Short mmCIF file of C-alpha atoms in Angstrom, two decimals:
data_model
loop_
_atom_site.label_atom_id
_atom_site.label_comp_id
_atom_site.label_asym_id
_atom_site.label_seq_id
_atom_site.Cartn_x
_atom_site.Cartn_y
_atom_site.Cartn_z
CA MET K 1 -47.69 69.94 -25.02
CA GLY K 2 -45.80 69.27 -28.25
CA ARG K 3 -45.06 65.87 -29.80
CA LYS K 4 -41.35 66.22 -29.07
CA ALA K 5 -42.02 66.78 -25.37
CA VAL K 6 -44.38 63.82 -25.26
CA ARG K 7 -41.73 61.62 -26.91
CA TRP K 8 -39.16 62.60 -24.31
CA ILE K 9 -41.61 61.87 -21.50
CA ILE K 10 -42.22 58.37 -22.94
CA ILE K 11 -38.44 57.68 -23.20
CA VAL K 12 -37.78 58.88 -19.66
CA THR K 13 -40.68 56.80 -18.36
CA PHE K 14 -39.35 53.72 -20.20
CA MET K 15 -35.84 54.17 -18.74
CA ALA K 16 -37.30 54.64 -15.30
CA CYS K 17 -39.16 51.34 -15.68
CA LEU K 18 -35.89 49.57 -16.60
CA LEU K 19 -34.22 50.98 -13.48
CA VAL K 20 -37.21 50.33 -11.24
CA VAL K 21 -36.33 49.34 -7.68
CA VAL K 22 -37.78 45.86 -7.06
CA PRO K 23 -39.22 44.71 -3.72
CA VAL K 24 -36.17 42.68 -2.67
CA GLY K 25 -34.86 44.79 0.15
CA ALA K 26 -34.64 47.86 -2.11
CA THR K 27 -31.84 46.16 -4.10
CA THR K 28 -31.47 47.11 -7.74
CA ILE K 29 -30.78 44.70 -10.59
CA SER K 30 -27.25 46.05 -11.00
CA GLU K 31 -26.61 45.55 -7.28
CA LEU K 32 -27.87 41.94 -7.52
CA GLN K 33 -25.56 41.34 -10.49
CA ARG K 34 -22.65 42.84 -8.54
CA GLN K 35 -23.41 40.51 -5.63
CA GLN K 36 -23.41 37.56 -8.01
CA ARG K 37 -20.04 38.57 -9.44
CA GLU K 38 -18.57 38.85 -5.95
CA LEU K 39 -19.98 35.46 -4.98
CA ARG K 40 -18.54 33.91 -8.15
CA GLN K 41 -15.18 35.55 -7.46
CA GLN K 42 -15.19 34.11 -3.95
CA GLN K 43 -16.03 30.69 -5.35
CA GLU K 44 -13.23 30.92 -7.91
CA GLU K 45 -10.74 31.95 -5.22
CA ILE K 46 -11.78 29.01 -3.04
CA ARG K 47 -11.59 26.69 -6.08
CA ARG K 48 -8.02 27.86 -6.71
CA GLN K 49 -7.16 27.19 -3.08
CA ARG K 50 -8.89 23.82 -3.30
CA ALA K 51 -6.98 22.94 -6.48
CA ALA K 52 -3.68 23.83 -4.78
CA GLU K 53 -4.53 21.73 -1.74
CA GLN K 54 -5.75 18.91 -3.98
CA ASN K 55 -2.38 18.96 -5.77
CA GLN K 56 -0.62 18.77 -2.42
CA LEU K 57 -2.95 15.98 -1.33
CA ASN K 58 -2.22 14.07 -4.55
CA GLU K 59 1.52 14.55 -4.02
CA ILE K 60 1.27 13.32 -0.43
CA SER K 61 -0.86 10.37 -1.55
CA GLY K 62 1.84 9.50 -4.10
CA ASN K 63 4.49 9.79 -1.39
CA ILE K 64 2.45 7.52 0.88
CA SER K 65 2.15 4.96 -1.90
CA GLY K 66 5.91 5.10 -2.54
CA LEU K 67 6.72 4.81 1.16
CA GLU K 68 4.35 1.88 1.53
CA ASN K 69 6.01 0.12 -1.42
CA GLU K 70 9.48 0.73 0.07
CA ALA K 71 8.28 -0.40 3.50
CA GLY K 72 6.86 -3.52 1.89
CA GLY K 73 10.26 -4.26 0.35
CA VAL K 74 11.97 -3.83 3.72
CA LEU K 75 9.37 -6.08 5.35
CA ALA K 76 10.05 -8.76 2.73
CA GLU K 77 13.78 -8.48 3.50
CA ILE K 78 13.02 -8.85 7.21
CA GLU K 79 10.99 -11.98 6.54
CA GLY K 80 13.84 -13.41 4.45
CA LEU K 81 16.38 -12.64 7.17
CA ASP K 82 14.09 -14.20 9.77
CA GLU K 83 13.94 -17.40 7.74
CA SER K 84 17.73 -17.45 7.31
CA LEU K 85 18.23 -16.82 11.03
CA ILE K 86 15.88 -19.69 11.91
CA MET K 87 17.83 -22.03 9.61
CA ILE K 88 21.18 -20.96 11.10
CA MET K 89 19.89 -21.39 14.64
CA ALA K 90 18.69 -24.89 13.72
CA SER K 91 22.11 -25.65 12.22
CA VAL K 92 23.84 -24.41 15.36
CA ASP K 93 21.62 -26.65 17.50
CA MET K 94 22.45 -29.65 15.29
CA ILE K 95 26.18 -28.95 15.48
CA ILE K 96 26.04 -28.56 19.26
CA ALA K 97 24.30 -31.96 19.45
CA GLU K 98 27.02 -33.48 17.23
CA ILE K 99 29.72 -31.89 19.38
CA ASN K 100 28.16 -33.40 22.49
CA ILE K 101 28.18 -36.84 20.83
CA LYS K 102 31.81 -36.38 19.70
CA GLU K 103 32.82 -35.35 23.19
CA GLU K 104 31.30 -38.55 24.60
CA ASP K 105 32.99 -40.62 21.86
CA ILE K 106 36.34 -38.97 22.63
CA ILE K 107 35.91 -39.74 26.33
CA VAL K 108 35.20 -43.43 25.57
CA THR K 109 38.02 -43.68 23.00
CA THR K 110 40.46 -41.99 25.35
CA ALA K 111 39.60 -44.50 28.07
CA LEU K 112 40.11 -47.39 25.64
CA TYR K 113 43.38 -45.88 24.46
CA GLU K 114 44.65 -45.50 27.98
CA GLN K 115 43.57 -49.09 28.78
CA ALA K 116 45.44 -50.37 25.69
CA ILE K 117 48.57 -48.55 26.82
CA LEU K 118 48.34 -50.17 30.26
CA ILE K 119 47.83 -53.63 28.71
CA GLU K 120 50.76 -53.09 26.37
CA GLU K 121 53.01 -52.01 29.22
CA ALA K 122 51.91 -54.96 31.38
CA GLN K 123 52.47 -57.44 28.56
CA TYR K 124 55.85 -55.95 27.86
CA GLU K 125 56.84 -56.30 31.51
CA ARG K 126 55.69 -59.94 31.63
CA MET K 127 57.62 -60.76 28.49
CA LYS K 128 60.75 -59.25 29.92
CA LEU K 129 60.35 -61.29 33.08
CA ARG K 130 59.90 -64.52 31.12
CA ILE K 131 62.98 -63.81 28.99
CA LYS K 132 64.99 -63.01 32.09
CA HIS K 133 63.71 -66.15 33.80
CA MET K 134 64.43 -68.34 30.82
CA TYR K 135 67.82 -66.99 29.85
CA GLU K 136 69.31 -65.64 33.06
CA THR K 137 67.95 -67.59 35.99
CA SER K 138 67.01 -70.88 34.40
CA ASP K 139 68.98 -74.08 35.35
CA ILE K 140 69.02 -75.09 31.74
CA SER K 141 71.37 -73.11 29.53
CA VAL K 142 71.75 -73.37 25.82
CA LEU K 143 75.11 -75.14 26.34
CA GLN K 144 73.43 -77.70 28.60
CA VAL K 145 70.76 -78.27 25.99
CA LEU K 146 73.47 -78.98 23.44
CA VAL K 147 75.49 -81.27 25.76
CA GLU K 148 72.76 -83.08 27.64
CA SER K 149 70.30 -83.65 24.82
CA LYS K 150 70.08 -87.37 24.19
CA SER K 151 69.29 -86.76 20.61
CA LEU K 152 69.17 -84.08 17.99
CA SER K 153 65.40 -84.12 17.97
CA GLU K 154 65.26 -83.45 21.70
CA MET K 155 67.64 -80.55 21.32
CA LEU K 156 65.60 -79.09 18.46
CA SER K 157 62.43 -79.50 20.48
CA TRP K 158 63.88 -77.46 23.30
CA LEU K 159 65.10 -74.77 20.94
CA GLU K 160 61.76 -74.73 19.09
CA TYR K 161 59.92 -74.36 22.41
CA MET K 162 62.02 -71.41 23.38
CA GLU K 163 61.47 -69.82 19.95
CA LYS K 164 57.70 -70.27 20.20
CA VAL K 165 57.65 -68.63 23.58
CA ASN K 166 59.54 -65.67 22.18
CA GLU K 167 57.28 -65.59 19.09
CA TYR K 168 54.15 -65.68 21.27
CA ASP K 169 55.41 -62.81 23.35
CA GLY K 170 56.27 -60.84 20.23
CA LEU K 171 52.82 -61.44 18.71
CA GLN K 172 51.04 -60.43 21.88
CA LEU K 173 53.10 -57.30 22.14
CA ASP K 174 52.47 -56.42 18.49
CA ALA K 175 48.73 -56.97 18.96
CA TYR K 176 48.58 -54.63 21.91
CA ILE K 177 50.70 -52.05 20.14
CA GLU K 178 48.36 -52.25 17.12
CA ALA K 179 45.32 -51.85 19.37
CA LYS K 180 46.93 -48.88 21.06
CA GLU K 181 47.72 -47.28 17.67
CA GLU K 182 44.15 -47.87 16.46
CA LYS K 183 42.75 -46.20 19.54
CA GLU K 184 45.23 -43.37 19.15
CA ALA K 185 44.24 -42.92 15.48
CA LEU K 186 40.54 -42.99 16.38
CA LYS K 187 41.09 -40.45 19.12
CA ALA K 188 42.98 -38.19 16.72
CA GLN K 189 40.18 -38.56 14.14
CA LEU K 190 37.53 -37.69 16.72
CA GLU K 191 39.54 -34.71 17.89
CA ASP K 192 39.89 -33.52 14.28
CA GLU K 193 36.15 -33.88 13.76
CA MET K 194 35.56 -32.10 17.05
CA ALA K 195 37.81 -29.24 15.94
CA ALA K 196 35.96 -29.01 12.60
CA LEU K 197 32.59 -28.92 14.34
CA SER K 198 33.81 -26.26 16.75
CA ALA K 199 35.08 -24.14 13.85
CA GLN K 200 31.74 -24.56 12.02
CA GLN K 201 29.86 -23.63 15.17
CA HIS K 202 31.99 -20.51 15.52
CA GLU K 203 31.33 -19.51 11.93
CA LEU K 204 27.61 -20.08 12.31
CA GLU K 205 27.56 -18.05 15.50
CA GLU K 206 29.27 -15.18 13.66
CA GLU K 207 26.77 -15.47 10.80
CA LYS K 208 23.93 -15.50 13.33
CA GLN K 209 25.27 -12.32 14.94
CA GLU K 210 25.52 -10.64 11.52
CA LEU K 211 21.95 -11.63 10.65
CA GLU K 212 20.71 -10.33 14.00
CA ARG K 213 22.49 -7.03 13.32
CA LEU K 214 20.93 -6.78 9.85
CA LEU K 215 17.52 -7.63 11.28
CA ALA K 216 17.85 -4.87 13.88
CA GLU K 217 18.78 -2.37 11.14
CA LYS K 218 15.91 -3.45 8.89
CA ARG K 219 13.40 -3.33 11.74
CA GLU K 220 14.56 0.16 12.66
CA LEU K 221 14.29 1.19 8.98
CA PHE K 222 10.78 -0.28 8.80
CA GLU K 223 9.78 1.62 11.93
CA ASN K 224 11.10 4.82 10.32
CA TYR K 225 8.98 4.14 7.24
CA GLU K 226 5.94 3.57 9.44
CA ALA K 227 6.60 6.89 11.20
CA LEU K 228 6.96 8.72 7.87
CA ILE K 229 3.77 7.11 6.55
CA ALA K 230 1.91 8.11 9.73
CA ILE K 231 3.08 11.73 9.37
CA ALA K 232 2.11 11.77 5.68
CA ARG K 233 -1.33 10.38 6.51
CA GLN K 234 -1.81 13.08 9.12
CA GLN K 235 -0.92 15.72 6.53
CA ALA K 236 -3.27 14.08 4.01
CA ALA K 237 -6.05 14.14 6.61
CA VAL K 238 -5.51 17.88 7.13
CA PHE K 239 -5.64 18.58 3.38
CA SER K 240 -8.71 16.36 2.99
CA ALA K 241 -10.46 18.23 5.80
CA ASN K 242 -9.54 21.56 4.19
CA ILE K 243 -10.90 20.39 0.84
CA ARG K 244 -14.14 19.23 2.45
CA ASN K 245 -14.50 22.61 4.14
CA GLN K 246 -13.76 24.38 0.86
CA ASN K 247 -16.35 22.25 -0.95
CA ALA K 248 -18.89 23.10 1.72
CA ARG K 249 -18.02 26.80 1.41
CA ILE K 250 -18.30 26.65 -2.40
CA ASN K 251 -21.72 25.01 -2.07
CA GLN K 252 -22.76 27.64 0.42
CA LEU K 253 -21.65 30.45 -1.90
CA ALA K 254 -23.31 28.73 -4.85
CA GLN K 255 -26.54 28.57 -2.88
CA GLN K 256 -26.24 32.26 -2.03
CA GLU K 257 -25.54 32.98 -5.68
CA ALA K 258 -28.61 30.96 -6.72
CA GLN K 259 -30.71 32.95 -4.27
CA VAL K 260 -29.38 36.24 -5.63
CA LYS K 261 -29.92 34.95 -9.17
CA ALA K 262 -33.53 34.18 -8.30
CA GLN K 263 -33.88 37.70 -6.94
CA GLU K 264 -32.37 39.03 -10.16
CA ILE K 265 -34.86 36.99 -12.23
CA ALA K 266 -37.71 38.30 -10.13
CA ALA K 267 -36.36 41.83 -10.51
CA VAL K 268 -36.05 41.48 -14.28
CA GLN K 269 -39.56 40.07 -14.51
CA ALA K 270 -40.90 42.88 -12.35
CA ALA K 271 -39.08 45.41 -14.50
CA GLU K 272 -40.51 43.82 -17.66
CA ALA K 273 -43.98 43.83 -16.15
CA ALA K 274 -43.63 47.44 -15.11
CA ARG K 275 -42.30 48.37 -18.53
CA ARG K 276 -45.17 46.68 -20.33
CA GLY K 277 -47.69 47.89 -17.81
CA THR K 278 -49.05 44.38 -17.23
CA GLY K 279 -47.86 43.83 -13.69
CA GLY K 280 -47.79 40.11 -14.52
CA GLY K 281 -45.28 37.51 -13.43
CA SER K 282 -44.52 33.99 -14.50
CA ALA K 283 -48.15 32.98 -14.68
CA GLY K 284 -48.79 35.75 -17.15
CA GLY K 285 -45.96 34.63 -19.42
CA ASN K 286 -43.61 37.59 -18.86
CA TYR K 287 -40.13 36.01 -18.87
CA ALA K 288 -36.69 37.56 -19.13
CA PRO K 289 -34.93 36.77 -22.42
CA PRO K 290 -31.53 34.97 -22.47
CA SER K 291 -29.71 38.27 -22.97
CA SER K 292 -30.99 39.53 -19.62
CA PHE K 293 -28.77 37.16 -17.60
CA THR K 294 -25.12 37.48 -16.63
CA GLY K 295 -22.37 35.04 -15.83
CA SER K 296 -20.96 32.11 -17.80
CA THR K 297 -23.06 30.58 -20.57
CA GLY K 298 -23.97 27.64 -18.35
CA GLU K 299 -25.01 29.96 -15.51
CA ARG K 300 -27.12 32.04 -17.89
CA ILE K 301 -28.79 28.88 -19.24
CA ALA K 302 -29.55 27.68 -15.70
CA ALA K 303 -30.94 31.08 -14.64
CA TYR K 304 -33.03 31.31 -17.82
CA ALA K 305 -34.49 27.84 -17.24
CA VAL K 306 -35.38 28.50 -13.59
CA GLN K 307 -37.88 31.25 -14.47
CA PHE K 308 -40.16 28.70 -16.16
CA VAL K 309 -40.69 26.72 -12.94
CA GLY K 310 -44.43 26.12 -12.46
CA ASN K 311 -45.25 25.84 -16.14
CA PRO K 312 -46.91 22.62 -17.32
CA TYR K 313 -45.48 19.31 -18.45
CA VAL K 314 -46.79 18.16 -21.83
CA ALA K 315 -45.63 14.90 -23.40
CA GLY K 316 -43.91 15.64 -26.71
CA GLY K 317 -44.11 19.39 -26.07
CA THR K 318 -41.34 21.94 -26.56
CA SER K 319 -43.01 25.14 -25.30
CA LEU K 320 -41.52 26.77 -22.24
CA THR K 321 -44.86 28.39 -21.42
CA ASN K 322 -47.55 26.12 -22.77
CA GLY K 323 -45.82 22.86 -21.84
CA ALA K 324 -42.85 20.61 -22.64
CA ASP K 325 -41.55 17.19 -21.70
CA CYS K 326 -38.11 16.70 -20.09
CA SER K 327 -36.02 16.63 -23.28
CA GLY K 328 -38.26 19.16 -25.07
CA PHE K 329 -37.75 21.59 -22.19
CA ILE K 330 -33.94 21.33 -22.42
CA TRP K 331 -34.05 21.40 -26.24
CA ARG K 332 -36.00 24.69 -26.19
CA ILE K 333 -33.79 26.27 -23.48
CA TYR K 334 -30.58 25.54 -25.43
CA ARG K 335 -32.18 26.53 -28.74
CA ASP K 336 -33.04 29.95 -27.29
CA PHE K 337 -29.29 30.34 -26.66
CA GLY K 338 -28.49 29.29 -30.23
CA TYR K 339 -27.41 25.68 -29.55
CA ASN K 340 -28.55 22.66 -31.55
CA VAL K 341 -28.92 19.78 -29.07
CA PRO K 342 -30.62 16.34 -29.12
CA ARG K 343 -34.36 16.01 -28.76
CA THR K 344 -34.55 12.75 -26.77
CA SER K 345 -33.36 11.90 -23.27
CA PHE K 346 -31.48 8.87 -24.61
CA ALA K 347 -29.54 10.96 -27.16
CA PHE K 348 -28.49 13.42 -24.45
CA ARG K 349 -26.40 10.65 -22.78
CA SER K 350 -23.85 10.83 -25.61
CA ALA K 351 -24.06 14.56 -26.39
CA GLY K 352 -21.28 16.98 -25.54
CA THR K 353 -18.57 15.89 -23.09
CA GLY K 354 -19.04 13.59 -20.11
CA VAL K 355 -18.04 14.89 -16.65
CA GLU K 356 -18.21 13.47 -13.13
CA TYR K 357 -21.22 14.54 -11.07
CA SER K 358 -18.84 15.93 -8.45
CA GLU K 359 -17.56 18.35 -11.14
CA ALA K 360 -21.01 19.33 -12.48
CA ARG K 361 -21.55 23.04 -13.25
CA PRO K 362 -24.69 25.07 -13.88
CA GLY K 363 -26.01 24.40 -17.38
CA ASP K 364 -24.81 20.76 -17.52
CA VAL K 365 -27.39 18.14 -18.48
CA VAL K 366 -27.98 15.42 -15.86
CA CYS K 367 -29.17 12.16 -17.44
CA TYR K 368 -31.31 9.47 -15.81
CA ALA K 369 -33.05 6.38 -17.13
CA GLY K 370 -35.64 7.93 -19.51
CA HIS K 371 -35.25 11.44 -18.10
CA VAL K 372 -33.02 14.56 -18.19
CA GLY K 373 -32.67 17.83 -16.29
CA ILE K 374 -30.51 20.97 -16.19
CA PHE K 375 -28.05 21.30 -13.30
CA ILE K 376 -28.43 24.72 -11.59
CA GLY K 377 -25.85 24.30 -8.81
CA ASN K 378 -25.95 23.40 -5.13
CA GLY K 379 -26.89 19.79 -5.97
CA ARG K 380 -30.16 20.73 -7.70
CA ILE K 381 -31.72 20.46 -11.16
CA VAL K 382 -34.61 22.17 -12.95
CA HIS K 383 -36.63 19.82 -15.14
CA ALA K 384 -40.00 19.10 -16.66
CA SER K 385 -40.93 16.32 -14.28
CA THR K 386 -44.49 14.98 -14.61
CA GLU K 387 -47.95 16.13 -15.66
CA ARG K 388 -48.85 16.52 -12.00
CA THR K 389 -45.82 18.61 -10.98
CA GLY K 390 -44.87 20.35 -14.22
CA ILE K 391 -41.50 22.15 -14.36
CA ILE K 392 -39.89 21.99 -10.91
CA ILE K 393 -36.57 22.18 -9.03
CA THR K 394 -35.44 19.06 -7.15
CA ASN K 395 -32.26 17.51 -5.77
CA ALA K 396 -30.11 16.12 -8.57
CA ASN K 397 -29.66 12.75 -6.84
CA TYR K 398 -33.37 12.08 -6.37
CA ARG K 399 -32.84 9.22 -8.86
CA PRO K 400 -29.73 7.25 -9.86
CA ILE K 401 -27.63 9.42 -12.18
CA LEU K 402 -26.45 7.71 -15.38
CA ALA K 403 -24.39 10.56 -16.86
CA VAL K 404 -23.60 14.25 -16.69
CA ARG K 405 -23.00 15.91 -20.09
CA ARG K 406 -21.48 19.34 -20.70
CA LEU K 407 -22.83 20.95 -23.88
CA VAL K 408 -21.33 24.47 -23.58
#
């Protein structure tokens, strides 16, 4: 066999090793990569739906806040109207009490007025009788007084007596007339006050009716706001439930993707082992290089890091195979992808850009007190943990998280 033929046999054998079918349900590396792309596409589609529903939820939440503020304003108006209505009702009660007192005073004054009239009329009648008796039926006439008086003083005494009687009658009559006029004036004053109180009561009653009408309108408006808020909260609950379901579905797809990624890593390692003829795996140090992985840079970093699970932890170390500590492990992973990152766990807390844990993506660095790890999705991290456990995968929230930093 010639050298050229041998060279072609070697090339064909090498290509066959690269396309070797791995023992993962007879699934090829290209098929695993296709499955990962489809899973990522499904996740992205769900994320778009989630973003749209989140926008709607935010809009509804804003509407609820606005409605609650408006309802609060209406409620404050209702409280103000209630206070005004209470004051008006108290004023009406006071006026009614005053009216009752005025009515009793008018009754008493009217009785006194009527009594004064009777006394005046009686006095007037008695005076007339005395005058008639003295001047018409008396045996002593003025002429007799003049003729029969023995002296001037006796005549003047008689005339003075008659004048005093007339003066007394006049004074008595004037006194009763004055008393009658006083009672009449008092009655008129009380009636005027009564009329004023009645008018004020009428006005207050009208104002009370207007306040009651406004209160009814405001209460109906407040009830409408409460109904609108209840409907908005129901809509918000629906969107929140949808978002929770979408998050769960994204996590489920991410877990499926991580499983497929692990199969891809195993397939790549098997292909490398077959190509080199070693048949070794992770324990033998046969690891896929960064260029062997697909997806976003963060996903490639996470997949690259996962293949070193089981390797030792060494304080101060930076070797992915012979041993590294937590920050040395991440430093070496990122360096293999061409990134210059901090070397200590403390420095990682201020590197890159901070993100919320709920928004963490594969490749992000999760920071703890004195420790760091690489987020690989589905709530998990890969990290160089302890000398006893080495490089392992654990839940990201196994310790309190201080920060999540995005470096790519």
